[in-house]
Coordinates of C-alpha atoms in Angstrom, one line a residue:
Chain A
M1 CA 87.2 97.1 59.8
T2 CA 88.2 99.9 57.5
D3 CA 88.9 102.5 59.5
S4 CA 91.8 100.7 61.4
R5 CA 95.1 100.2 61.1
P6 CA 98.4 98.5 63.5
I7 CA 98.9 99.9 66.3
N8 CA 102.2 99.6 67.4
C9 CA 102.3 99.7 71.3
V10 CA 105.0 100.1 73.6
V11 CA 104.3 98.1 77.2
L12 CA 106.9 99.9 80.4
V13 CA 107.2 96.9 82.4
K14 CA 109.1 96.5 86.2
Q15 CA 109.9 93.8 88.6
V16 CA 109.7 94.3 92.2
P17 CA 109.9 92.3 95.2
D18 CA 106.6 90.7 96.1
T19 CA 106.2 92.7 98.6
H20 CA 102.6 91.7 99.2
N21 CA 104.3 88.6 100.7
V22 CA 106.5 90.1 103.4
T23 CA 106.7 87.7 106.7
G24 CA 109.0 87.5 109.4
D25 CA 112.0 86.6 107.6
V26 CA 112.1 89.7 105.6
M27 CA 112.1 92.1 108.3
T28 CA 113.8 91.0 111.3
K29 CA 113.5 91.5 114.7
D30 CA 115.8 94.7 115.0
G31 CA 114.1 96.5 112.5
T32 CA 116.9 95.7 109.3
M33 CA 115.0 94.5 106.0
N34 CA 116.3 91.2 104.2
R35 CA 115.5 91.8 100.7
G36 CA 117.5 89.0 99.5
A37 CA 114.0 86.8 101.4
L38 CA 111.9 88.6 99.2
P39 CA 110.9 87.0 95.7
A40 CA 111.1 89.2 92.6
I41 CA 108.1 89.0 90.3
F42 CA 106.9 90.8 87.4
N43 CA 104.7 94.3 88.8
P44 CA 101.0 92.5 88.9
E45 CA 100.0 95.6 87.3
D46 CA 102.4 95.6 84.1
L47 CA 101.6 91.6 83.8
N48 CA 97.5 93.4 83.1
A49 CA 99.1 96.4 80.9
L50 CA 100.6 94.1 78.5
E51 CA 97.4 92.3 77.9
M52 CA 95.6 94.9 76.8
A53 CA 97.9 95.4 74.1
L54 CA 98.7 92.4 73.6
E55 CA 94.1 92.3 72.5
I56 CA 94.9 96.3 70.5
K57 CA 97.8 93.8 68.2
E58 CA 95.2 90.9 68.7
R59 CA 92.2 93.8 67.0
T60 CA 94.7 96.1 65.2
G61 CA 97.7 93.9 63.7
G62 CA 100.8 96.6 64.8
T63 CA 103.7 95.4 67.4
V64 CA 104.3 95.3 71.6
T65 CA 107.6 95.9 72.5
V66 CA 108.0 95.6 76.0
I67 CA 110.9 97.5 78.0
T68 CA 111.6 97.4 81.7
M69 CA 114.6 99.0 83.7
G70 CA 116.6 97.1 86.3
P71 CA 119.0 95.0 87.5
P72 CA 120.5 92.3 84.5
K73 CA 117.8 90.2 86.8
A74 CA 115.1 92.0 85.5
A75 CA 115.7 89.8 82.3
N76 CA 113.4 87.0 83.6
I77 CA 109.8 89.0 83.1
L78 CA 111.6 90.8 79.8
R79 CA 111.6 86.9 78.9
D80 CA 108.1 86.0 80.1
S81 CA 106.4 89.4 78.4
L82 CA 108.4 86.5 75.0
F83 CA 106.4 83.5 76.0
R84 CA 103.2 86.1 76.7
G85 CA 103.4 87.0 73.2
A86 CA 105.4 90.7 72.5
D87 CA 107.0 90.7 70.0
K88 CA 110.1 92.4 71.3
V89 CA 112.1 93.6 74.9
V90 CA 114.6 96.0 75.6
L91 CA 116.5 96.3 79.0
L92 CA 118.0 98.9 80.6
T93 CA 120.3 98.5 82.8
D94 CA 123.0 101.1 84.1
R95 CA 124.7 101.4 87.1
K96 CA 124.2 105.5 86.6
F97 CA 120.3 105.1 86.4
A98 CA 120.5 103.1 90.4
G99 CA 119.0 105.3 92.8
A100 CA 116.3 106.8 90.6
D101 CA 113.3 108.0 91.6
T102 CA 109.6 107.9 89.7
L103 CA 111.4 111.6 88.1
A104 CA 114.2 110.6 87.1
T105 CA 113.2 106.8 85.8
S106 CA 110.5 108.6 83.6
Y107 CA 113.4 110.2 82.1
V108 CA 115.0 107.4 81.1
L109 CA 112.1 105.9 79.8
K110 CA 111.2 108.1 78.0
C111 CA 114.7 108.6 76.3
A112 CA 114.1 104.8 75.9
V113 CA 110.5 105.4 73.6
E114 CA 112.0 107.8 71.8
K115 CA 115.3 106.1 70.5
L116 CA 111.8 103.0 70.2
G117 CA 109.8 105.0 67.5
D118 CA 107.1 104.1 65.5
Y119 CA 104.5 104.0 68.7
D120 CA 101.3 104.6 69.1
I121 CA 100.4 103.4 72.3
V122 CA 103.2 103.2 75.7
L123 CA 100.7 101.4 78.3
A124 CA 102.2 101.1 82.1
G125 CA 100.6 99.7 85.4
R126 CA 99.2 102.0 86.9
Q127 CA 101.7 101.4 90.4
A128 CA 104.2 99.3 91.0
I129 CA 103.6 96.9 95.0
D130 CA 107.4 98.0 95.5
G131 CA 106.2 102.2 96.3
D132 CA 101.8 102.7 95.2
T133 CA 103.0 105.8 94.0
A134 CA 101.7 106.1 90.3
Q135 CA 103.7 108.5 88.7
V136 CA 106.0 106.7 86.5
G137 CA 103.0 106.8 83.7
P138 CA 102.2 110.2 84.0
Q139 CA 105.8 111.7 84.7
T140 CA 106.9 109.6 81.5
A141 CA 104.1 111.2 79.4
E142 CA 104.5 114.7 80.1
K143 CA 108.6 114.0 79.1
L144 CA 107.0 112.8 75.9
G145 CA 105.0 115.7 75.3
I146 CA 102.1 113.7 74.9
P147 CA 98.2 112.7 76.3
Q148 CA 98.0 110.3 78.9
I149 CA 95.2 108.4 80.3
T150 CA 94.9 107.2 83.7
Y151 CA 93.1 104.3 85.3
A152 CA 92.2 102.4 81.9
E153 CA 90.0 99.4 82.4
Q154 CA 88.7 98.3 78.9
I155 CA 90.0 99.5 75.2
V156 CA 86.0 100.7 73.9
E157 CA 87.2 101.1 70.1
I158 CA 90.4 101.9 68.3
T159 CA 90.4 103.7 64.9
K160 CA 93.4 105.2 62.8
D161 CA 93.2 107.8 64.4
K162 CA 91.4 107.9 68.0
I163 CA 91.6 105.6 70.7
T164 CA 88.0 105.1 72.9
V165 CA 88.7 103.6 77.2
Q166 CA 86.7 103.8 80.0
R167 CA 88.8 105.1 83.2
A168 CA 87.5 103.2 86.7
L169 CA 87.8 105.8 89.4
D170 CA 86.8 105.9 92.6
H171 CA 83.7 105.4 92.4
G172 CA 82.4 105.6 89.3
S173 CA 83.9 105.7 85.8
E174 CA 84.5 107.7 82.8
I175 CA 84.9 107.4 78.6
V176 CA 87.4 109.3 77.6
R177 CA 87.9 109.9 73.8
C178 CA 92.1 110.4 72.5
T179 CA 94.5 111.1 69.4
F180 CA 97.7 108.8 69.2
P181 CA 100.5 109.1 70.4
V182 CA 98.5 108.0 74.3
L183 CA 99.8 106.9 77.2
L184 CA 97.8 104.6 79.4
T185 CA 98.5 103.5 82.7
V186 CA 96.6 99.8 83.2
V187 CA 94.2 99.1 86.7
G188 CA 94.0 95.6 87.9
S189 CA 90.6 95.3 87.2
A190 CA 91.2 95.9 83.0
N191 CA 91.7 91.7 82.3
T192 CA 93.3 88.6 83.6
P193 CA 96.9 88.9 82.1
R194 CA 97.0 85.2 80.2
P195 CA 99.3 82.7 80.4
A196 CA 102.7 82.1 79.0
N197 CA 102.3 80.6 75.5
V198 CA 104.2 76.7 76.4
R199 CA 104.9 77.2 72.0
R200 CA 106.5 80.9 72.8
Q201 CA 108.1 79.3 76.2
M202 CA 110.2 76.4 73.7
E203 CA 110.8 78.6 71.6
R204 CA 112.3 81.4 73.3
K205 CA 113.6 79.9 76.4
L206 CA 117.2 80.9 75.7
A207 CA 116.3 84.4 75.2
A208 CA 118.7 85.4 77.0
V209 CA 120.8 88.8 78.5
P210 CA 124.9 88.4 77.7
S211 CA 125.5 88.3 81.8
E212 CA 123.2 85.9 81.3
Y213 CA 125.6 83.6 78.7
A214 CA 127.5 81.6 82.2
A215 CA 124.5 80.4 84.1
I216 CA 123.0 79.4 80.4
R217 CA 126.3 78.0 79.3
T218 CA 126.4 75.5 82.3
Q219 CA 123.0 74.1 81.6
W220 CA 123.6 73.9 78.0
P221 CA 127.5 72.9 77.6
E222 CA 127.0 72.7 74.1
F223 CA 128.3 76.5 73.4
E224 CA 131.6 76.1 73.8
S225 CA 132.0 79.4 74.7
D226 CA 129.7 83.2 74.7
E227 CA 130.6 84.0 71.5
A228 CA 129.2 80.1 70.3
L229 CA 125.9 81.1 72.8
D230 CA 126.2 84.9 71.2
A231 CA 126.3 83.8 67.5
H232 CA 123.2 80.9 68.3
L233 CA 121.1 83.7 69.9
A234 CA 121.6 85.9 67.1
K235 CA 121.0 83.9 65.1
H236 CA 117.4 82.8 66.2
N237 CA 116.3 85.8 66.7
L238 CA 117.1 85.2 70.9
K239 CA 119.1 88.1 72.1
I240 CA 117.3 90.7 74.5
P241 CA 119.1 93.9 73.3
V242 CA 120.9 95.4 76.4
W243 CA 120.7 99.5 76.7
S244 CA 123.1 101.3 78.5
A245 CA 122.3 105.6 79.3
E246 CA 124.4 105.8 76.7
D247 CA 122.2 104.2 73.6
I248 CA 119.4 106.5 74.9
G249 CA 120.9 109.3 74.6
A250 CA 120.7 110.0 78.6
T251 CA 121.9 113.0 80.2
E252 CA 124.0 112.3 82.9
G253 CA 122.8 114.8 85.7
S254 CA 119.3 113.3 85.1
I255 CA 119.3 109.7 85.6
G256 CA 119.9 107.7 89.1
L257 CA 120.6 109.5 91.9
A258 CA 121.1 112.9 90.5
G259 CA 118.6 112.5 88.3
S260 CA 116.3 112.4 91.9
P261 CA 114.9 115.6 93.1
T262 CA 113.6 113.2 96.0
Q263 CA 116.0 112.0 98.7
V264 CA 115.5 109.3 101.7
H265 CA 115.8 111.9 105.2
K266 CA 115.1 108.7 107.6
I267 CA 114.1 104.8 107.2
N268 CA 112.2 103.8 110.5
F269 CA 110.8 100.3 110.0
V270 CA 108.1 98.8 111.2
V271 CA 109.1 95.6 112.6
L272 CA 106.4 93.2 112.3
E273 CA 105.2 92.2 115.7
S274 CA 102.9 88.6 115.1
T275 CA 104.6 86.5 117.8
E276 CA 104.3 89.8 119.9
S277 CA 100.9 89.9 120.1
K278 CA 99.6 91.8 123.0
T279 CA 96.0 91.3 125.6
I280 CA 94.6 94.7 126.5
P281 CA 92.3 95.0 129.1
A282 CA 88.6 96.0 128.3
N283 CA 88.8 99.2 130.1
A284 CA 89.3 102.8 129.3
E285 CA 93.5 102.6 130.6
G286 CA 93.9 100.0 128.3
I287 CA 92.1 101.3 125.1
A288 CA 94.3 105.1 125.7
A289 CA 97.4 102.9 126.0
M290 CA 97.0 100.6 122.8
I291 CA 95.6 103.8 120.9
A292 CA 99.5 105.9 122.5
E293 CA 101.0 102.7 120.7
L294 CA 99.2 102.8 117.3
V295 CA 99.9 106.7 117.6
H296 CA 103.4 106.0 118.0
E297 CA 104.2 103.4 114.6
Y298 CA 101.5 105.9 112.8
I299 CA 99.4 103.8 112.1
V300 CA 96.8 106.0 113.9
G301 CA 97.6 110.0 112.1
Chain B
M1 CA 103.2 138.7 102.5
S2 CA 104.2 138.0 98.8
D3 CA 103.4 136.3 95.3
H4 CA 106.1 134.1 96.3
K5 CA 107.1 131.0 97.9
N6 CA 103.7 130.4 99.5
V7 CA 102.3 127.0 100.7
W8 CA 99.6 125.8 97.0
V9 CA 96.6 123.6 97.9
F10 CA 95.0 122.0 94.3
I11 CA 91.6 122.9 94.7
E12 CA 89.4 119.4 93.9
H13 CA 85.4 119.7 92.7
T14 CA 83.2 117.8 91.1
D15 CA 79.4 119.1 90.8
G16 CA 79.9 122.1 92.7
K17 CA 81.4 120.2 95.9
I18 CA 85.0 120.6 96.7
A19 CA 87.2 117.6 97.6
E20 CA 87.0 116.8 101.3
V21 CA 90.6 115.7 101.1
S22 CA 91.1 119.3 99.2
L23 CA 90.0 121.1 102.6
E24 CA 91.7 118.9 105.0
L25 CA 95.1 120.3 103.1
V26 CA 94.1 123.8 103.1
G27 CA 93.9 123.3 107.0
K28 CA 97.3 121.4 106.8
A29 CA 98.7 124.0 104.6
R30 CA 97.4 127.2 106.5
E31 CA 100.0 125.0 109.8
L32 CA 102.6 124.9 107.7
A33 CA 101.8 128.4 105.8
D34 CA 102.3 129.3 109.4
K35 CA 105.5 128.0 110.8
L36 CA 107.4 129.2 107.0
G37 CA 105.3 132.4 107.6
V38 CA 104.0 132.9 103.9
E39 CA 100.9 132.5 103.2
V40 CA 98.5 130.0 102.0
V41 CA 97.2 129.9 98.2
G42 CA 94.0 127.4 96.9
F43 CA 94.6 126.5 93.4
L44 CA 91.5 126.2 91.5
C45 CA 90.3 125.7 88.0
G46 CA 87.2 125.8 87.6
H47 CA 83.1 127.0 85.5
N48 CA 81.5 129.0 87.5
V49 CA 82.9 127.8 91.2
D50 CA 83.5 131.7 92.5
A51 CA 81.7 130.1 95.2
L52 CA 84.1 127.9 95.7
A53 CA 86.4 130.4 95.9
Q54 CA 85.3 131.3 99.3
E55 CA 85.0 128.3 100.4
V56 CA 88.6 127.5 100.3
I57 CA 89.0 131.0 101.8
A58 CA 87.2 129.9 104.9
H59 CA 88.5 126.8 105.4
G60 CA 92.2 129.2 105.9
A61 CA 93.2 130.0 102.9
D62 CA 94.7 134.1 102.6
R63 CA 94.1 134.0 98.8
V64 CA 92.6 131.6 95.9
I65 CA 93.9 131.6 92.5
L66 CA 91.0 130.8 90.4
A67 CA 91.8 129.7 86.4
E68 CA 88.1 130.5 85.3
H69 CA 87.4 128.9 81.5
E70 CA 84.5 126.3 80.1
E71 CA 87.1 124.0 79.2
L72 CA 88.4 123.5 82.6
A73 CA 85.0 122.4 83.9
L74 CA 85.5 118.9 84.6
Y75 CA 88.4 117.4 85.6
R76 CA 90.9 117.0 83.1
T77 CA 94.7 115.9 82.6
L78 CA 96.7 118.5 80.6
P79 CA 94.3 121.5 80.3
Y80 CA 94.4 121.6 84.2
A81 CA 98.6 120.9 84.2
R82 CA 98.9 123.3 81.2
V83 CA 97.8 126.0 83.8
A84 CA 98.8 125.2 87.0
I85 CA 102.6 124.6 85.4
E86 CA 102.5 128.1 84.2
E87 CA 101.2 129.5 87.2
A88 CA 104.2 127.6 89.1
R89 CA 106.6 128.8 87.4
K90 CA 105.5 132.2 87.3
R91 CA 104.3 132.6 91.4
E92 CA 107.3 129.7 92.1
P93 CA 105.5 128.4 95.2
E94 CA 107.6 126.7 97.9
I95 CA 104.7 123.4 98.8
F96 CA 102.4 121.7 96.7
L97 CA 99.5 120.1 97.4
I98 CA 97.5 117.6 96.5
G99 CA 94.9 115.0 97.4
G100 CA 95.9 111.1 97.2
T101 CA 92.0 110.7 94.9
P102 CA 92.3 110.0 91.0
N103 CA 92.4 112.4 89.3
G104 CA 94.8 114.2 91.8
R105 CA 97.4 110.7 91.6
D106 CA 97.0 111.8 87.5
F107 CA 98.0 115.5 88.4
A108 CA 100.6 115.6 90.4
P109 CA 102.7 113.7 88.4
R110 CA 102.3 115.0 85.3
V111 CA 103.1 119.1 87.6
A112 CA 106.2 117.5 89.2
S113 CA 107.8 116.1 85.5
A114 CA 107.0 119.4 84.0
M115 CA 108.5 121.3 86.8
R116 CA 111.2 118.8 87.3
C117 CA 110.9 118.8 90.7
G118 CA 110.2 115.9 92.8
L119 CA 106.8 114.3 94.3
T120 CA 105.9 112.4 97.5
A121 CA 102.7 110.0 97.0
D122 CA 100.7 108.8 100.0
C123 CA 102.2 111.1 101.9
T124 CA 100.2 110.6 105.8
D125 CA 102.3 113.2 107.5
L126 CA 103.9 117.1 106.7
Q127 CA 106.3 118.8 108.8
V128 CA 108.5 121.5 108.5
G129 CA 112.8 120.6 109.6
D130 CA 115.9 121.2 108.7
Y131 CA 118.3 118.8 107.0
Y132 CA 121.8 118.6 106.4
V133 CA 123.6 117.4 103.2
K134 CA 125.9 115.6 104.6
K135 CA 128.4 115.7 100.9
E136 CA 127.8 119.3 100.7
D137 CA 127.7 120.6 103.7
K138 CA 124.8 122.2 104.3
T139 CA 121.6 123.0 106.1
Y140 CA 118.1 123.0 104.0
K141 CA 116.7 125.0 106.6
D142 CA 112.7 124.6 106.6
L143 CA 112.4 121.5 104.5
L144 CA 108.9 119.4 104.1
F145 CA 109.1 116.2 105.6
Q146 CA 107.3 114.3 103.3
I147 CA 106.7 110.9 105.1
R148 CA 105.1 107.8 103.5
P149 CA 104.7 104.4 104.7
A150 CA 106.6 103.0 102.2
F151 CA 107.3 98.5 100.7
G152 CA 104.2 97.9 101.4
G153 CA 103.6 99.3 104.5
N154 CA 107.1 97.9 106.7
L155 CA 109.0 101.0 106.8
I156 CA 108.4 104.3 107.2
A157 CA 110.4 107.0 105.2
T158 CA 111.0 111.1 105.8
I159 CA 111.8 112.4 101.8
V160 CA 112.8 115.1 101.5
N161 CA 112.9 118.0 98.2
P162 CA 116.3 119.5 99.1
H163 CA 117.1 121.2 96.0
T164 CA 113.9 121.9 93.6
R165 CA 110.7 123.7 93.8
P166 CA 107.8 123.3 94.8
Q167 CA 108.4 120.0 97.1
M168 CA 105.4 118.7 96.3
A169 CA 103.2 115.7 98.1
T170 CA 100.0 113.8 98.0
V171 CA 97.7 113.2 100.5
R172 CA 95.4 110.7 100.9
E173 CA 91.4 111.8 102.0
G174 CA 91.0 111.7 105.3
V175 CA 94.5 111.5 106.7
M176 CA 94.3 115.4 108.0
R177 CA 91.3 117.0 110.2
K178 CA 89.8 119.2 107.9
P179 CA 90.1 123.0 109.4
V180 CA 86.2 124.3 110.6
A181 CA 85.0 127.0 108.7
D182 CA 85.5 130.7 110.0
P183 CA 82.9 132.1 106.7
N184 CA 83.6 135.7 108.2
R185 CA 87.6 134.6 106.8
K186 CA 89.3 136.9 104.5
G187 CA 91.3 136.2 101.7
V188 CA 92.4 137.6 97.9
V189 CA 90.2 136.1 95.1
E190 CA 92.8 136.2 91.7
K191 CA 90.6 135.3 88.9
I192 CA 92.6 134.3 86.1
A193 CA 91.9 133.5 82.2
P194 CA 93.9 130.9 80.8
T195 CA 94.5 130.0 76.8
F196 CA 94.2 126.4 75.5
S197 CA 95.9 125.5 72.7
P198 CA 94.5 122.8 70.0
E199 CA 96.9 120.8 72.5
D200 CA 96.2 120.9 75.2
L201 CA 92.0 119.5 74.4
V202 CA 93.5 116.4 72.5
L203 CA 91.2 114.4 74.9
E204 CA 87.6 114.4 75.4
V205 CA 85.4 113.0 78.2
L206 CA 82.4 111.4 76.4
S207 CA 80.7 110.2 79.5
R208 CA 81.1 110.0 83.2
Q209 CA 79.3 107.7 85.5
V210 CA 78.8 107.5 89.1
R211 CA 78.1 104.3 91.4
H212 CA 76.3 103.9 94.3
T213 CA 78.5 102.8 96.4
T214 CA 80.7 104.9 97.8
I215 CA 83.1 101.7 99.2
N216 CA 86.8 101.0 98.0
L217 CA 87.9 99.0 100.8
K218 CA 91.1 97.7 99.0
D219 CA 92.6 101.1 99.4
A220 CA 91.3 101.7 102.4
P221 CA 93.1 102.7 105.3
V222 CA 91.8 101.5 107.7
I223 CA 89.0 98.8 109.0
V224 CA 86.7 98.0 110.7
A225 CA 84.8 94.6 110.6
G226 CA 82.3 93.3 112.1
G227 CA 81.3 90.0 112.1
A228 CA 78.4 87.6 113.7
G229 CA 79.3 89.6 117.6
V230 CA 77.4 93.0 116.0
T231 CA 74.1 91.9 116.1
T232 CA 72.7 95.2 116.3
A233 CA 71.8 98.4 114.0
D234 CA 73.0 100.6 116.7
E235 CA 76.8 97.9 116.9
F236 CA 76.9 98.9 112.9
A237 CA 76.6 102.3 113.4
L238 CA 79.2 102.4 115.9
L239 CA 82.0 100.4 113.4
R240 CA 80.8 103.3 110.8
E241 CA 81.6 106.5 113.4
L242 CA 84.8 105.0 114.3
A243 CA 85.4 104.1 110.8
N244 CA 84.8 107.9 109.9
L245 CA 87.0 108.3 112.6
L246 CA 89.9 106.7 111.6
G247 CA 89.3 108.1 107.7
G248 CA 88.3 104.1 107.5
E249 CA 86.3 101.4 106.1
V250 CA 83.1 99.3 107.9
G251 CA 83.9 96.0 106.0
A252 CA 82.1 92.7 106.9
S253 CA 82.5 89.0 107.6
R254 CA 80.0 86.6 105.4
A255 CA 78.3 85.8 108.7
A256 CA 77.6 90.1 109.2
V257 CA 77.0 89.8 105.5
D258 CA 74.3 86.9 106.1
S259 CA 72.8 88.5 109.3
G260 CA 72.0 91.2 106.6
L261 CA 72.8 94.1 108.3
I262 CA 75.7 95.1 106.1
E263 CA 75.7 95.1 101.9
R264 CA 77.6 92.5 100.5
V265 CA 79.6 95.3 99.0
H266 CA 81.9 94.7 102.5
Q267 CA 81.8 92.1 102.5
V268 CA 86.1 90.5 103.4
G269 CA 87.2 87.3 102.8
Q270 CA 87.9 85.1 100.1
T271 CA 84.8 85.2 98.7
G272 CA 84.7 89.0 99.6
T273 CA 88.0 92.0 99.1
T274 CA 91.1 90.9 99.5
V275 CA 92.0 94.1 101.6
R276 CA 95.7 95.0 103.7
P277 CA 95.5 97.7 105.2
R278 CA 97.1 100.0 107.6
L279 CA 94.8 98.9 110.9
Y280 CA 92.2 96.1 110.5
I281 CA 89.9 95.9 113.7
A282 CA 87.4 92.6 113.8
A283 CA 84.8 93.6 116.0
G284 CA 83.2 90.7 116.9
I285 CA 84.7 88.7 114.1
S286 CA 85.8 84.6 114.6
G287 CA 87.8 84.5 112.5
A288 CA 87.9 81.7 110.3
I289 CA 90.2 80.7 107.8
Q290 CA 88.3 82.1 105.2
H291 CA 87.8 85.6 106.7
R292 CA 91.7 85.6 107.5
A293 CA 92.9 85.3 104.1
G294 CA 91.3 87.8 103.5
M295 CA 92.6 89.6 105.2
D296 CA 96.0 89.2 107.6
Q297 CA 98.5 90.5 106.0
S298 CA 97.5 94.2 107.7
S299 CA 99.9 95.8 109.2
K300 CA 98.3 95.3 112.4
I301 CA 95.0 94.1 113.7
I302 CA 92.7 94.6 116.9
A303 CA 90.5 91.8 117.4
I304 CA 87.7 91.9 120.0
N305 CA 85.3 89.2 121.0
T306 CA 83.7 87.7 123.5
D307 CA 85.1 84.6 123.0
P308 CA 88.2 84.4 124.2
N309 CA 89.7 81.4 123.0
A310 CA 88.0 83.0 118.7
P311 CA 90.4 81.8 116.1
M312 CA 91.1 85.9 115.1
F313 CA 92.9 85.8 118.5
Q314 CA 96.2 84.1 117.4
I315 CA 96.5 86.9 114.7
A316 CA 95.7 90.2 116.7
H317 CA 98.2 92.3 117.0
Y318 CA 95.9 93.1 120.5
R319 CA 93.6 91.5 121.8
I320 CA 90.4 92.7 124.0
V321 CA 88.2 89.7 124.9
G322 CA 85.0 92.1 125.7
D323 CA 81.7 93.4 123.9
V324 CA 81.2 95.5 121.1
G325 CA 79.0 97.2 121.9
E326 CA 80.8 98.2 125.1
V327 CA 84.5 98.4 123.5
L328 CA 84.2 100.6 120.4
P329 CA 82.4 102.8 122.3
L330 CA 85.7 103.1 124.6
I331 CA 87.8 103.4 121.4
I332 CA 85.8 105.7 119.6
K333 CA 85.5 108.4 123.2
T334 CA 89.8 108.2 124.1
L335 CA 90.7 108.8 119.9
R336 CA 88.0 111.2 120.7
E337 CA 89.5 113.2 123.0
R338 CA 93.1 112.8 121.8
A339 CA 91.7 114.7 118.6
M340 CA 90.4 117.6 121.6
D341 CA 93.4 117.6 123.1
Q342 CA 95.4 118.4 119.4
R343 CA 93.3 120.8 118.5
E344 CA 93.1 122.5 121.9
A345 CA 97.6 122.4 121.9
E346 CA 97.0 124.1 119.0

C-alpha cells in the first residue's frame, strides 16, 4: 500500500474498581462501601481501544502511546500496556487532579495529549465500568478541537489522510470516513485484546514510577538505593514518565474538584440483600407490596 | 415567558420518526418547566422535518427551535453540536435533556464540554430542588436534581450543577413516561438556517445499516425472562407486555428458546448473553447454573415458579411460588394501576 504512512496513536486508559464483581463483602449491611475490597482492573473497553491501536500500528507502522490519569498505583495498567505492546506510557498523577468529574478529566487528558503532540488518532474505551458515562471520550475530542467517532467496532480502511470506521449502534451499524486527527471510542465487541507478550513482560517487568521504587528494592535488593534503581531504569528506558498538573500546563481552576461542575448532592446505598430474600404470596396484596418496595429502591420507575 | 432560562429537549429522529425517548423527555421537561415557570423548548435539527416540530409541540413543548439544513438530514456530531452550542450560548437554557441513545450519548458530552457545564449520564429520575453549599453558606434554589445509579448500580447518586448552565442530563428510553399527544396544542416553531464551515463537515457517513433485531439485552435496565414454565405464545405475550411496561426487554432460558417460542437472540446465560440489569424477572425458569451464570449479577431478581424447590429461588430476592399465567397478569395490573394513580395525581 503506497497510500499509507505511519499512524501515531494515543490511547486513554483508566484503572477502575471491578464493579462487575461487587459482592456482599463490598457493600456492607449498614449501607457503606468498602472500596478496598474491590480489585482494581484495566477498564475492559480500554483494553479494546489499546488492541485497536496495536492493530493500527501493525498495519501502518507508527507508535502507540498509552496515558492514564490516576493515583500512582494506576502504573499497573501502564505496565500491562507495555507488556501487550505499547511503545510508551505516561502516568498523569497529581493530588490536584482528585475529585475530577468527566469534564475536568477530559481537560487533563487534552493537556497531556497536546503535550505529547504528533498524534493522528486518540483512542479510548467507550465507557468505564465505574461510571458508565461514556462522556470522557467525546469531551476530550471537543477540547482537542478534533472530530470524534464513537462506538468504533472495526477499522475498514486507513489511508495517509483518512480513516474509515464501522460504528456499532443500537439497531445496526454505520460506516463513516474522517480526516486526521480524530478521536475514536471503542466498544467491547471490536476485538479480543491480545494477552501480555511473555518476552515483553520479561523485558519490562521493572518498568516503574518513582513511588514504586521502595517496593521494587525489597524484591530486588541488588539495587542499593533509589538512585541506583532510577539510573538502571533510565538506562533501560523503563522509567514510566509521571506528569503533574504543572508539567502539562493545566490551569488550576479547570482540574480536580474545582474544575468539575457536577457535585454529588447525596448518595443512597443500594444494600445488597442476597441473604435477605422474601417469599411473596402470589396474590394482589403481596405483589403490590413488592412493587412498592421496588419503587422505593428506584428499581422500578 | 422569555427566550432564556428554558428547559430544552434534544429531539432525535430517524427516517422521519421522532425517537420515543425524546417525546418521553418532552413530558418530563413539561413537568420541570411548570415547576420553574418557564418554557419547554424542543431543539430539532434536520432537513424537511417541519411535521416533526408540530409533533413535539403536541407532546407538550411551547417552542421548537428548528435548524434546517441538508447537512443536518442525518445525525452527525459536529454539525449538530455546532448548532446546539451556538443556540445555547445565545439563549442560555437552564436545563438541557437528551435521550440516552447512541447518538444522544455522542452529542451531549460534546456540547457539555464546549459549554463547560455539568452533564449527568443515564439519569433514572429528575427533580427540582434546593441545594445548600456549606463552603459558600449559600442555598441554590430550584436546581435540577439528576438522580442516577452509580458504581455498577450499587448506589444511587443525586448530582447537581450549582454553578454552570445549562444543567445537562441524559435519560434512557423507557425511564420517563411518554405524554399523551394533544394535536390542538399550539406552540411557536422558530426556524433557523445555520451555516457550516468545512471543519464541521470532515466526517462523512458512507452507509448505514439497520439490523432487524431490535433486542438489546445487555443494556436493558429490566429483563423479563421466560423459561420452560412459559408454555404458550399467550404467556410469552405477557412477558412482552410486562417488559414494555417496565421499559425492558424479554429474555429467555435455553429451554424456552429450544421450545421454539422465542428466538435465540433473547437467550440469557452462559451460551447466550450475560446481563446485569436493575431488575431481572425469571418467569418459569428453574435456574440451571448455566442460566444463573448469565444473570446472577442482576441488582434485584424476582423468581416465579410453581416448584418451590427451583434453584432460581436460591438467588432470588423475591420468591413467588405460583403459575406464570396467573402471577404475571397480577404484576401487570398492579403496575398499570400505579401509573394511573400517578397520572391522576399530576
